[in-house]
mmCIF file of C-alpha atoms and ligand atoms in Angstrom:
data_model
loop_
_atom_site.group_PDB
_atom_site.id
_atom_site.type_symbol
_atom_site.label_atom_id
_atom_site.label_comp_id
_atom_site.label_asym_id
_atom_site.label_seq_id
_atom_site.Cartn_x
_atom_site.Cartn_y
_atom_site.Cartn_z
ATOM 1 C CA UNK Q 1 15.186 4.076 36.697
ATOM 2 C CA UNK Q 2 11.554 4.734 37.544
ATOM 3 C CA UNK Q 3 12.355 6.773 40.634
ATOM 4 C CA UNK Q 4 15.165 9.282 41.028
ATOM 5 C CA UNK Q 5 16.343 11.472 43.853
ATOM 6 C CA UNK Q 6 17.504 15.035 43.354
ATOM 7 C CA UNK Q 7 18.672 16.730 46.518
ATOM 8 C CA UNK Q 8 15.786 16.493 49.033
ATOM 9 C CA UNK Q 9 13.107 15.347 46.575
ATOM 10 C CA UNK Q 10 12.016 12.075 45.007
ATOM 11 C CA UNK Q 11 10.652 11.982 41.502
ATOM 12 C CA UNK Q 12 8.863 9.275 39.566
ATOM 13 C CA UNK Q 13 8.780 8.835 35.813
ATOM 14 C CA UNK Q 14 5.697 10.415 34.244
ATOM 15 C CA UNK Q 15 6.372 10.854 30.529
ATOM 16 C CA UNK Q 16 8.651 8.351 28.860
ATOM 17 C CA UNK Q 17 11.105 9.129 26.090
ATOM 18 C CA UNK Q 18 9.059 7.433 23.354
ATOM 19 C CA UNK Q 19 6.027 9.563 24.072
ATOM 20 C CA UNK Q 20 8.138 12.715 24.229
ATOM 21 C CA UNK Q 21 9.729 11.937 20.868
ATOM 22 C CA UNK Q 22 6.362 11.191 19.298
ATOM 23 C CA UNK Q 23 4.921 14.548 20.362
ATOM 24 C CA UNK Q 24 8.076 16.496 19.456
ATOM 25 C CA UNK Q 25 7.951 14.957 15.983
ATOM 26 C CA UNK Q 26 4.268 15.854 15.646
ATOM 27 C CA UNK Q 27 5.007 19.496 16.509
ATOM 28 C CA UNK Q 28 7.896 19.562 14.015
ATOM 29 C CA UNK Q 29 5.621 18.231 11.289
ATOM 30 C CA UNK Q 30 3.046 20.942 12.030
ATOM 31 C CA UNK Q 31 5.769 23.578 11.796
ATOM 32 C CA UNK Q 32 7.114 22.089 8.549
ATOM 33 C CA UNK Q 33 3.644 22.321 7.088
ATOM 34 C CA UNK Q 34 2.669 25.765 8.452
ATOM 35 C CA UNK Q 35 5.916 27.667 7.987
ATOM 36 C CA UNK Q 36 7.070 26.325 4.648
ATOM 37 C CA UNK Q 37 8.522 29.163 2.567
ATOM 38 C CA UNK Q 38 8.930 31.497 5.562
ATOM 39 C CA UNK Q 39 12.525 30.600 6.507
ATOM 40 C CA UNK Q 40 11.763 30.756 10.230
ATOM 41 C CA UNK Q 41 14.289 31.743 12.849
ATOM 42 C CA UNK Q 42 13.972 29.435 15.864
ATOM 43 C CA UNK Q 43 14.941 31.188 19.083
ATOM 44 C CA UNK Q 44 15.575 28.619 21.772
ATOM 45 C CA UNK Q 45 15.347 29.834 25.355
ATOM 46 C CA UNK Q 46 18.241 28.503 27.418
ATOM 47 C CA UNK Q 47 18.818 26.614 29.602
ATOM 48 C CA UNK Q 48 15.658 24.549 29.854
ATOM 49 C CA UNK Q 49 14.884 24.082 26.183
ATOM 50 C CA UNK Q 50 18.243 22.777 24.969
ATOM 51 C CA UNK Q 51 17.100 19.156 24.713
ATOM 52 C CA UNK Q 52 13.702 19.936 23.195
ATOM 53 C CA UNK Q 53 15.370 22.233 20.667
ATOM 54 C CA UNK Q 54 17.945 19.635 19.659
ATOM 55 C CA UNK Q 55 15.282 16.966 19.073
ATOM 56 C CA UNK Q 56 12.792 19.322 17.433
ATOM 57 C CA UNK Q 57 15.352 20.616 14.966
ATOM 58 C CA UNK Q 58 16.221 17.111 13.792
ATOM 59 C CA UNK Q 59 12.656 16.757 12.507
ATOM 60 C CA UNK Q 60 12.491 20.206 10.864
ATOM 61 C CA UNK Q 61 12.930 19.811 7.123
ATOM 62 C CA UNK Q 62 12.225 23.364 5.864
ATOM 63 C CA UNK Q 63 15.003 25.968 5.481
ATOM 64 C CA UNK Q 64 15.480 27.671 8.841
ATOM 65 C CA UNK Q 65 17.923 29.210 11.267
ATOM 66 C CA UNK Q 66 18.327 28.428 14.941
ATOM 67 C CA UNK Q 67 19.763 30.616 17.661
ATOM 68 C CA UNK Q 68 19.721 30.812 21.443
ATOM 69 C CA UNK Q 69 18.674 33.426 23.957
ATOM 70 C CA UNK Q 70 18.721 33.553 27.698
ATOM 71 C CA UNK Q 71 16.763 35.416 30.324
ATOM 72 C CA UNK Q 72 18.949 37.088 32.891
ATOM 73 C CA UNK Q 73 17.308 38.117 36.153
ATOM 74 C CA UNK Q 74 18.480 41.287 37.764
ATOM 75 C CA UNK Q 75 17.149 43.236 40.676
ATOM 76 C CA UNK Q 76 15.212 46.231 39.443
ATOM 77 C CA UNK Q 77 14.388 49.300 41.484
ATOM 78 C CA UNK Q 78 12.371 48.484 44.587
ATOM 79 C CA UNK Q 79 9.011 49.128 42.942
ATOM 80 C CA UNK Q 80 9.521 46.762 40.020
ATOM 81 C CA UNK Q 81 11.192 43.838 41.814
ATOM 82 C CA UNK Q 82 13.041 41.278 39.749
ATOM 83 C CA UNK Q 83 13.248 42.082 36.061
ATOM 84 C CA UNK Q 84 14.148 39.581 33.393
ATOM 85 C CA UNK Q 85 16.255 40.827 30.540
ATOM 86 C CA UNK Q 86 16.539 38.890 27.289
ATOM 87 C CA UNK Q 87 20.165 38.480 26.293
ATOM 88 C CA UNK Q 88 21.851 37.037 23.236
ATOM 89 C CA UNK Q 89 19.668 38.247 20.360
ATOM 90 C CA UNK Q 90 22.296 38.814 17.697
ATOM 91 C CA UNK Q 91 20.096 38.333 14.645
ATOM 92 C CA UNK Q 92 18.166 41.002 12.808
ATOM 93 C CA UNK Q 93 14.524 40.085 13.404
ATOM 94 C CA UNK Q 94 13.131 42.620 10.936
ATOM 95 C CA UNK Q 95 10.456 40.957 8.812
ATOM 96 C CA UNK Q 96 11.346 37.493 10.105
ATOM 97 C CA UNK Q 97 9.084 34.670 11.178
ATOM 98 C CA UNK Q 98 10.369 33.960 14.678
ATOM 99 C CA UNK Q 99 9.547 30.764 16.571
ATOM 100 C CA UNK Q 100 10.246 30.930 20.302
ATOM 101 C CA UNK Q 101 11.214 27.472 21.548
ATOM 102 C CA UNK Q 102 10.504 27.018 25.271
ATOM 103 C CA UNK Q 103 10.639 24.080 27.632
ATOM 104 C CA UNK Q 104 7.572 24.962 29.672
ATOM 105 C CA UNK Q 105 4.937 27.649 29.987
ATOM 106 C CA UNK Q 106 3.772 27.825 33.566
ATOM 107 C CA UNK Q 107 2.300 31.193 34.607
ATOM 108 C CA UNK Q 108 3.234 32.516 31.162
ATOM 109 C CA UNK Q 109 4.978 35.571 32.587
ATOM 110 C CA UNK Q 110 8.334 34.575 31.119
ATOM 111 C CA UNK Q 111 6.775 34.127 27.693
ATOM 112 C CA UNK Q 112 4.974 37.448 27.966
ATOM 113 C CA UNK Q 113 8.275 39.158 28.729
ATOM 114 C CA UNK Q 114 9.914 37.485 25.727
ATOM 115 C CA UNK Q 115 7.099 38.506 23.399
ATOM 116 C CA UNK Q 116 7.348 42.125 24.578
ATOM 117 C CA UNK Q 117 11.075 42.250 24.012
ATOM 118 C CA UNK Q 118 11.137 40.482 20.651
ATOM 119 C CA UNK Q 119 8.128 42.469 19.477
ATOM 120 C CA UNK Q 120 10.141 45.695 19.557
ATOM 121 C CA UNK Q 121 12.490 44.327 16.879
ATOM 122 C CA UNK Q 122 9.994 44.409 14.036
ATOM 123 C CA UNK Q 123 9.553 40.712 13.310
ATOM 124 C CA UNK Q 124 6.899 39.816 10.750
ATOM 125 C CA UNK Q 125 5.333 37.343 13.193
ATOM 126 C CA UNK Q 126 6.188 35.500 16.383
ATOM 127 C CA UNK Q 127 5.059 31.921 17.002
ATOM 128 C CA UNK Q 128 5.456 29.986 20.227
ATOM 129 C CA UNK Q 129 6.514 26.348 20.416
ATOM 130 C CA UNK Q 130 6.569 24.856 23.890
ATOM 131 C CA UNK Q 131 7.360 21.347 24.989
ATOM 132 C CA UNK Q 132 5.029 21.609 27.982
ATOM 133 C CA UNK Q 133 2.112 23.700 29.148
ATOM 134 C CA UNK Q 134 0.482 23.738 32.574
ATOM 135 C CA UNK Q 135 -2.906 25.080 31.465
ATOM 136 C CA UNK Q 136 -4.256 25.491 34.977
ATOM 137 C CA UNK Q 137 -1.428 27.796 36.006
ATOM 138 C CA UNK Q 138 -1.544 30.188 33.082
ATOM 139 C CA UNK Q 139 -2.043 33.742 34.343
ATOM 140 C CA UNK Q 140 -1.827 35.723 31.118
ATOM 141 C CA UNK Q 141 -3.447 35.329 27.747
ATOM 142 C CA UNK Q 142 -1.093 33.733 25.256
ATOM 143 C CA UNK Q 143 -1.623 32.398 21.781
ATOM 144 C CA UNK Q 144 0.508 29.261 21.880
ATOM 145 C CA UNK Q 145 0.432 27.649 18.480
ATOM 146 C CA UNK Q 146 2.625 24.612 19.087
ATOM 147 C CA UNK Q 147 2.313 22.564 22.279
ATOM 148 C CA UNK Q 148 3.894 19.135 22.525
ATOM 149 C CA UNK Q 149 2.203 18.133 25.800
ATOM 150 C CA UNK Q 150 -0.152 19.548 28.416
ATOM 151 C CA UNK Q 151 0.518 18.526 32.021
ATOM 152 C CA UNK Q 152 -0.986 19.013 35.489
ATOM 153 C CA UNK Q 153 0.430 21.546 37.942
ATOM 154 C CA UNK Q 154 2.956 19.236 39.611
ATOM 155 C CA UNK Q 155 6.635 20.085 39.527
ATOM 156 C CA UNK Q 156 8.631 18.101 36.974
ATOM 157 C CA UNK Q 157 12.262 17.546 35.973
ATOM 158 C CA UNK Q 158 14.158 15.892 33.155
ATOM 159 C CA UNK Q 159 14.501 16.394 29.402
ATOM 160 C CA UNK Q 160 16.073 19.802 29.986
ATOM 161 C CA UNK Q 161 14.041 20.844 33.016
ATOM 162 C CA UNK Q 162 15.743 21.198 36.372
ATOM 163 C CA UNK Q 163 15.272 21.208 40.085
ATOM 164 C CA UNK Q 164 17.766 23.679 41.510
ATOM 165 C CA UNK Q 165 20.041 23.167 38.499
ATOM 166 C CA UNK Q 166 19.991 19.363 38.552
ATOM 167 C CA UNK Q 167 18.044 16.790 36.566
ATOM 168 C CA UNK Q 168 18.252 18.351 33.110
ATOM 169 C CA UNK Q 169 20.138 15.367 31.724
ATOM 170 C CA UNK Q 170 17.399 12.717 31.931
ATOM 171 C CA UNK Q 171 15.804 11.645 28.623
ATOM 172 C CA UNK Q 172 12.426 11.099 30.337
ATOM 173 C CA UNK Q 173 10.243 13.475 32.356
ATOM 174 C CA UNK Q 174 9.761 12.892 36.089
ATOM 175 C CA UNK Q 175 7.128 14.252 38.471
ATOM 176 C CA UNK Q 176 7.845 15.096 42.083
ATOM 177 C CA UNK Q 177 6.474 12.656 44.671
ATOM 178 C CA UNK Q 178 4.758 14.814 47.300
HETATM 179 P P1 IMP H 1 6.559 31.034 33.928
HETATM 180 O O1 IMP H 1 7.171 32.380 33.733
HETATM 181 O O2 IMP H 1 5.786 30.950 35.213
HETATM 182 O O3 IMP H 1 5.738 30.564 32.753
HETATM 183 O O4 IMP H 1 7.732 30.034 34.202
HETATM 184 C C1 IMP H 1 8.451 29.481 33.226
HETATM 185 C C2 IMP H 1 9.746 28.927 33.757
HETATM 186 O O5 IMP H 1 9.612 28.353 35.060
HETATM 187 C C3 IMP H 1 10.199 27.824 32.864
HETATM 188 O O6 IMP H 1 10.961 28.313 31.788
HETATM 189 C C4 IMP H 1 10.963 26.930 33.804
HETATM 190 O O7 IMP H 1 12.302 27.352 33.854
HETATM 191 C C5 IMP H 1 10.324 27.140 35.150
HETATM 192 N N1 IMP H 1 9.382 26.049 35.496
HETATM 193 C C6 IMP H 1 8.044 26.118 35.565
HETATM 194 N N2 IMP H 1 7.502 24.943 35.937
HETATM 195 C C7 IMP H 1 8.540 24.088 36.091
HETATM 196 C C8 IMP H 1 8.629 22.689 36.479
HETATM 197 O O8 IMP H 1 7.638 21.983 36.739
HETATM 198 N N3 IMP H 1 9.883 22.175 36.523
HETATM 199 C C9 IMP H 1 11.000 22.893 36.236
HETATM 200 N N4 IMP H 1 10.958 24.196 35.874
HETATM 201 C C10 IMP H 1 9.741 24.787 35.819
HETATM 202 MG MG1 MG H 2 12.737 27.963 30.631
#
C-alpha cells in the first residue's frame, strides 16, 4: 500500500517502517546511555504518541516508569482563546527526571505548554523525545534532546499520527499528495 486515501485526501508513503524502527532504536540507545541511573519517568502524550511510545519502550533497558498524559482543549475567556490543559498526571514529579514523549513538534506551542505545566511540579529535569520535528515550522525556542526524524512541512499521517482522527493505525508514515 504505497498510496492511501483518508476522507478527501490522498497520501503516499514517505517513511517506511524499517527506517522508523531504526531511528526509534537509535533514540532509545541514546536515552539508555544518557539517563542511566536516573530512573526516568516517561510521560507519553496521547493520542498521537502511542505507537512511538510502545516501540521506544521496548528498546529502553534502564529502570524506568512510563505514564500517559493528554492535552484537553477548552475554550478560555475571549481574550485567551483556546487553552490546552494537561490532564492525567498522577505521579509525583518532585526530583524526577521526566522524559516527554511526543509524536511531532510542529510550531512547538504544544510542547511549550507541556513544559510550563510540568515545570510547576518540581521535577529535577525535563527532557523531550519526539518522533518527528518540522524544523521550519518551529515558532518557539525549545531544547529538544531526542529527535528520531526531521521532516519537511508537509502534512503526514500514520504511525500514531492522524488526519481528522483517522490514519493512526498505519505502521509507516505517509505524506499528503497536494
Ligand atoms: P504544535 O503545537 O504546533 O507543535 O503541534 C503539535 C501537534 O499538532 C501534534 O501533537 C500533532 O497532534 C499535530 N500535528 C502537527 N503536524 C502534524 C502532521 O503533519 N500530521 C498530523 N498531526 C500533526
Ligand atoms: Mg500530539
